[in-house]
Amino acid sequence: MNQKTIFTVLISTVVCCVTLSCESLQAALSSMGASISSAAASVSGGGNAARYDPNKRADPDGANWDIAALDTAAGADYLTGVEKDVILEMNKVRNNPKKYAELYIQPTLKYYRGKNYSAPGQITIVTQEGAAAVNACISALSASKSAKPLSAEKGIYLAAKDHAVDQSKTGQTGHGGSDGSSPFKRMERYGGGYNTAGENCAYGPNTGRDIVVQFLIDDGVPSRGHRKNIMNGAFTQTGVSVQTHPQFRYCCVIDYANGYVSKE
């Protein structure tokens, strides 16, 4: 693998992202040292852990989308319902970015008071940019081209799961595993052959739409690297893992690739 690869991490209101070659990834990750505030506990907020069922799928909003064409992970029995929903939501925005912004992102504007985001039934989140990031997202998606749907790939999922489970146990954040692994190395455990790859990490949300909308708005990330990963037409495959997190309640790891072949 010799192409540059995008890896980004979103931690509630504290964010950092990098665009690195394979060789320089680990050195940069070890020097990041991001300071994380536990006050930014959950962007989705309203998800009560006692009622949360990761295997239950959300309403797909079939009146507005061709779910049969976009729900590419529906038959992936190794994924939870929430993980399938994340892939469906990414495929919706790739299919029609402008409509996705109008349906699910523009309505959030009414919940901003300065930099505070206070949706009904959710904790108040202190964002870095306020409504400006939302308006920037709406403008960007309105001008974006469509991309083909992502398909679920088991080897990529296993790589994402390794990292999410690791962080569920350690409470760590970012792309480096507690065993020193990079996203590349984790994907190579279960397959290979890819020519480009990427990773998004988020902490807080626990529903497919909340996770994807958070990535798309990309508050506090000047490069908007999470949004670019989701909309990157070069990516054709994905793997998603959502796990609990001791500090932020939930973590989501999404890996992307093109040309990846899982081991038998």
Short mmCIF file of C-alpha atoms in Angstrom, two decimals:
data_model
loop_
_atom_site.label_atom_id
_atom_site.label_comp_id
_atom_site.label_asym_id
_atom_site.label_seq_id
_atom_site.Cartn_x
_atom_site.Cartn_y
_atom_site.Cartn_z
CA MET A 1 0.00 0.00 0.00
CA ASN A 2 1.49 3.33 -1.03
CA GLN A 3 -1.34 5.82 -1.25
CA LYS A 4 -1.97 8.40 1.43
CA THR A 5 -4.77 7.45 3.75
CA ILE A 6 -7.12 9.59 5.81
CA PHE A 7 -7.63 8.81 9.48
CA THR A 8 -9.80 11.06 11.65
CA VAL A 9 -11.07 10.95 15.20
CA LEU A 10 -14.03 12.81 16.68
CA ILE A 11 -14.40 13.03 20.46
CA SER A 12 -17.64 14.86 21.31
CA THR A 13 -16.51 18.50 21.39
CA VAL A 14 -12.76 17.76 21.36
CA VAL A 15 -11.46 16.68 17.97
CA CYS A 16 -8.28 15.97 16.06
CA CYS A 17 -7.62 14.59 12.63
CA VAL A 18 -4.63 13.62 10.55
CA THR A 19 -3.85 12.86 6.92
CA LEU A 20 -0.83 10.60 6.87
CA SER A 21 1.08 7.99 4.97
CA CYS A 22 1.38 4.53 6.52
CA GLU A 23 4.91 5.18 7.67
CA SER A 24 4.23 8.40 9.55
CA LEU A 25 0.94 7.48 11.20
CA GLN A 26 2.23 5.94 14.42
CA ALA A 27 4.72 8.72 15.14
CA ALA A 28 2.04 11.37 14.83
CA LEU A 29 -0.47 9.45 16.92
CA SER A 30 1.99 9.06 19.76
CA SER A 31 2.61 12.80 19.87
CA MET A 32 -1.01 13.98 19.72
CA GLY A 33 -1.86 13.83 23.44
CA ALA A 34 -5.37 15.21 23.03
CA SER A 35 -6.98 16.50 26.24
CA ILE A 36 -10.53 15.19 26.58
CA SER A 37 -13.22 16.64 28.81
CA SER A 38 -15.58 14.15 30.43
CA ALA A 39 -18.25 16.85 30.47
CA ALA A 40 -18.76 16.19 26.76
CA ALA A 41 -20.19 12.80 27.60
CA SER A 42 -22.67 12.12 24.80
CA VAL A 43 -23.84 13.87 21.67
CA SER A 44 -26.88 11.63 21.45
CA GLY A 45 -27.60 12.19 25.14
CA GLY A 46 -31.18 10.96 25.07
CA GLY A 47 -30.11 7.32 24.70
CA ASN A 48 -30.90 5.71 28.05
CA ALA A 49 -28.48 2.81 28.56
CA ALA A 50 -31.21 0.76 30.29
CA ARG A 51 -33.40 0.90 27.15
CA TYR A 52 -30.67 0.86 24.54
CA ASP A 53 -30.84 -2.21 22.30
CA PRO A 54 -27.96 -2.32 19.79
CA ASN A 55 -29.68 -5.11 17.83
CA LYS A 56 -32.83 -3.11 17.17
CA ARG A 57 -32.86 -1.21 13.89
CA ALA A 58 -34.17 2.35 13.66
CA ASP A 59 -36.94 3.50 11.34
CA PRO A 60 -35.19 3.65 7.94
CA ASP A 61 -37.41 6.48 6.62
CA GLY A 62 -38.45 4.45 3.62
CA ALA A 63 -40.76 7.20 2.37
CA ASN A 64 -37.72 9.26 1.39
CA TRP A 65 -35.18 6.62 0.32
CA ASP A 66 -34.80 3.48 -1.76
CA ILE A 67 -33.95 1.33 1.23
CA ALA A 68 -33.62 -1.87 -0.81
CA ALA A 69 -30.78 -0.30 -2.82
CA LEU A 70 -29.07 1.51 0.06
CA ASP A 71 -29.33 -0.99 2.94
CA THR A 72 -26.35 -2.97 1.66
CA ALA A 73 -25.51 -4.42 5.09
CA ALA A 74 -29.00 -5.80 5.77
CA GLY A 75 -27.87 -9.40 5.30
CA ALA A 76 -24.60 -9.09 7.24
CA ASP A 77 -25.48 -11.26 10.23
CA TYR A 78 -22.24 -10.36 12.03
CA LEU A 79 -23.33 -6.72 12.41
CA THR A 80 -25.67 -5.35 15.08
CA GLY A 81 -28.71 -3.36 14.09
CA VAL A 82 -26.99 -0.09 15.01
CA GLU A 83 -23.93 -0.99 12.93
CA LYS A 84 -26.17 -1.76 9.95
CA ASP A 85 -27.90 1.58 10.50
CA VAL A 86 -24.57 3.43 10.37
CA ILE A 87 -23.86 1.94 6.93
CA LEU A 88 -27.39 2.73 5.75
CA GLU A 89 -27.08 6.36 6.88
CA MET A 90 -23.72 6.73 5.13
CA ASN A 91 -25.23 5.32 1.95
CA LYS A 92 -28.17 7.71 2.15
CA VAL A 93 -25.95 10.77 2.27
CA ARG A 94 -23.68 9.38 -0.46
CA ASN A 95 -26.77 8.79 -2.63
CA ASN A 96 -28.28 12.27 -2.24
CA PRO A 97 -26.19 14.64 -0.09
CA LYS A 98 -28.48 17.63 -0.52
CA LYS A 99 -31.61 15.75 0.51
CA TYR A 100 -29.85 14.24 3.51
CA ALA A 101 -28.83 17.70 4.71
CA GLU A 102 -32.36 19.03 4.28
CA LEU A 103 -33.98 16.10 6.09
CA TYR A 104 -31.65 15.49 9.01
CA ILE A 105 -29.09 18.28 9.43
CA GLN A 106 -30.89 21.53 8.70
CA PRO A 107 -33.57 20.79 11.38
CA THR A 108 -30.86 20.74 14.08
CA LEU A 109 -30.20 24.46 13.64
CA LYS A 110 -33.15 25.42 15.85
CA TYR A 111 -31.51 23.76 18.86
CA TYR A 112 -28.41 25.99 18.88
CA ARG A 113 -28.05 28.89 21.30
CA GLY A 114 -24.66 30.34 20.54
CA LYS A 115 -22.28 27.40 20.85
CA ASN A 116 -24.66 25.38 23.01
CA TYR A 117 -26.64 22.58 21.39
CA SER A 118 -29.74 21.63 23.43
CA ALA A 119 -32.06 19.19 21.67
CA PRO A 120 -35.15 17.94 23.55
CA GLY A 121 -34.35 15.04 25.88
CA GLN A 122 -30.59 15.40 25.42
CA ILE A 123 -27.84 16.85 27.54
CA THR A 124 -26.55 20.26 26.46
CA ILE A 125 -23.41 20.01 24.35
CA VAL A 126 -20.95 22.90 24.21
CA THR A 127 -19.70 22.84 20.63
CA GLN A 128 -16.63 24.56 19.24
CA GLU A 129 -18.29 26.31 16.29
CA GLY A 130 -22.00 26.40 17.03
CA ALA A 131 -24.42 26.70 14.13
CA ALA A 132 -21.62 27.83 11.82
CA ALA A 133 -20.43 24.23 11.43
CA VAL A 134 -23.96 23.07 10.66
CA ASN A 135 -24.45 25.75 8.00
CA ALA A 136 -21.06 24.88 6.50
CA CYS A 137 -22.10 21.22 6.37
CA ILE A 138 -25.40 22.03 4.67
CA SER A 139 -23.62 24.14 2.06
CA ALA A 140 -20.98 21.48 1.43
CA LEU A 141 -23.47 18.65 1.08
CA SER A 142 -25.71 20.73 -1.17
CA ALA A 143 -22.77 21.10 -3.55
CA SER A 144 -21.49 17.52 -3.23
CA LYS A 145 -21.71 14.86 -5.91
CA SER A 146 -23.29 11.49 -5.26
CA ALA A 147 -21.15 8.42 -4.58
CA LYS A 148 -21.94 4.74 -4.94
CA PRO A 149 -23.13 2.84 -1.85
CA LEU A 150 -20.59 1.28 0.48
CA SER A 151 -20.75 -2.48 0.93
CA ALA A 152 -20.07 -4.29 4.18
CA GLU A 153 -16.84 -6.32 4.26
CA LYS A 154 -16.31 -8.74 7.13
CA GLY A 155 -12.52 -8.41 7.38
CA ILE A 156 -12.81 -4.64 7.62
CA TYR A 157 -15.51 -5.03 10.25
CA LEU A 158 -13.27 -7.32 12.31
CA ALA A 159 -10.51 -4.69 12.19
CA ALA A 160 -12.91 -1.98 13.35
CA LYS A 161 -14.26 -4.27 16.07
CA ASP A 162 -10.78 -5.03 17.38
CA HIS A 163 -10.17 -1.33 17.90
CA ALA A 164 -13.60 -0.53 19.35
CA VAL A 165 -13.45 -3.44 21.79
CA ASP A 166 -9.91 -2.46 22.78
CA GLN A 167 -11.05 1.08 23.56
CA SER A 168 -14.10 -0.22 25.39
CA LYS A 169 -11.72 -2.02 27.75
CA THR A 170 -8.99 0.62 28.05
CA GLY A 171 -10.96 3.87 27.80
CA GLN A 172 -8.48 5.14 25.23
CA THR A 173 -9.38 7.25 22.20
CA GLY A 174 -7.81 7.84 18.80
CA HIS A 175 -6.46 5.45 16.16
CA GLY A 176 -3.58 3.74 17.94
CA GLY A 177 -4.39 0.39 19.57
CA SER A 178 -3.18 -0.47 23.05
CA ASP A 179 -1.03 -3.13 21.37
CA GLY A 180 0.61 -0.48 19.18
CA SER A 181 -1.45 -1.38 16.11
CA SER A 182 -2.40 1.13 13.42
CA PRO A 183 -5.61 0.97 11.37
CA PHE A 184 -3.54 -0.54 8.54
CA LYS A 185 -2.20 -3.34 10.70
CA ARG A 186 -5.62 -4.18 12.08
CA MET A 187 -7.10 -4.44 8.57
CA GLU A 188 -4.19 -6.58 7.44
CA ARG A 189 -4.96 -9.13 10.18
CA TYR A 190 -8.08 -10.16 8.31
CA GLY A 191 -7.31 -9.53 4.64
CA GLY A 192 -5.55 -7.20 2.24
CA GLY A 193 -5.20 -6.16 -1.37
CA TYR A 194 -6.59 -2.68 -0.82
CA ASN A 195 -5.07 0.41 -2.43
CA THR A 196 -6.62 3.06 -0.21
CA ALA A 197 -8.16 2.99 3.26
CA GLY A 198 -9.43 5.26 6.01
CA GLU A 199 -10.80 5.33 9.52
CA ASN A 200 -13.27 7.47 11.47
CA CYS A 201 -13.62 7.25 15.26
CA ALA A 202 -16.39 8.89 17.30
CA TYR A 203 -17.26 8.87 20.98
CA GLY A 204 -20.72 9.59 22.39
CA PRO A 205 -23.56 8.87 19.95
CA ASN A 206 -25.20 5.44 19.94
CA THR A 207 -27.61 5.52 16.97
CA GLY A 208 -26.75 5.24 13.31
CA ARG A 209 -28.09 8.63 12.33
CA ASP A 210 -26.60 10.48 15.31
CA ILE A 211 -23.19 8.99 14.56
CA VAL A 212 -23.27 9.89 10.88
CA VAL A 213 -24.69 13.39 11.41
CA GLN A 214 -21.95 14.10 13.97
CA PHE A 215 -19.30 13.02 11.46
CA LEU A 216 -20.85 15.10 8.69
CA ILE A 217 -21.07 18.31 10.74
CA ASP A 218 -17.50 17.70 11.91
CA ASP A 219 -17.57 20.46 14.53
CA GLY A 220 -14.07 21.69 15.38
CA VAL A 221 -12.31 19.83 12.56
CA PRO A 222 -10.95 22.39 10.07
CA SER A 223 -10.26 19.75 7.42
CA ARG A 224 -13.76 18.20 7.78
CA GLY A 225 -11.94 14.88 7.43
CA HIS A 226 -14.80 12.75 8.77
CA ARG A 227 -17.21 14.15 6.19
CA LYS A 228 -14.64 13.65 3.45
CA ASN A 229 -14.18 10.01 4.42
CA ILE A 230 -17.92 9.36 4.28
CA MET A 231 -18.29 11.09 0.91
CA ASN A 232 -15.07 9.73 -0.61
CA GLY A 233 -16.05 7.96 -3.82
CA ALA A 234 -12.76 6.04 -3.80
CA PHE A 235 -14.01 4.07 -0.80
CA THR A 236 -16.32 1.20 -1.78
CA GLN A 237 -16.18 -1.04 1.32
CA THR A 238 -16.68 -0.47 5.01
CA GLY A 239 -16.75 -2.09 8.42
CA VAL A 240 -18.43 -0.59 11.49
CA SER A 241 -18.25 -1.45 15.18
CA VAL A 242 -20.14 0.29 17.98
CA GLN A 243 -19.14 -0.60 21.54
CA THR A 244 -19.56 0.85 25.01
CA HIS A 245 -16.89 3.23 26.31
CA PRO A 246 -16.05 3.81 29.98
CA GLN A 247 -15.70 7.59 29.61
CA PHE A 248 -17.96 8.56 26.70
CA ARG A 249 -20.60 5.79 27.02
CA TYR A 250 -20.18 4.64 23.41
CA CYS A 251 -17.51 4.54 20.75
CA CYS A 252 -17.87 3.94 17.03
CA VAL A 253 -15.04 2.88 14.72
CA ILE A 254 -15.60 2.95 10.95
CA ASP A 255 -12.97 1.61 8.58
CA TYR A 256 -13.07 2.12 4.82
CA ALA A 257 -11.23 0.57 1.89
CA ASN A 258 -11.26 -0.16 -1.83
CA GLY A 259 -10.24 -3.52 -3.26
CA TYR A 260 -10.00 -5.22 0.13
CA VAL A 261 -10.27 -9.01 0.11
CA SER A 262 -11.12 -10.73 3.41
CA LYS A 263 -9.32 -13.92 4.39
CA GLU A 264 -11.36 -17.08 4.17
#
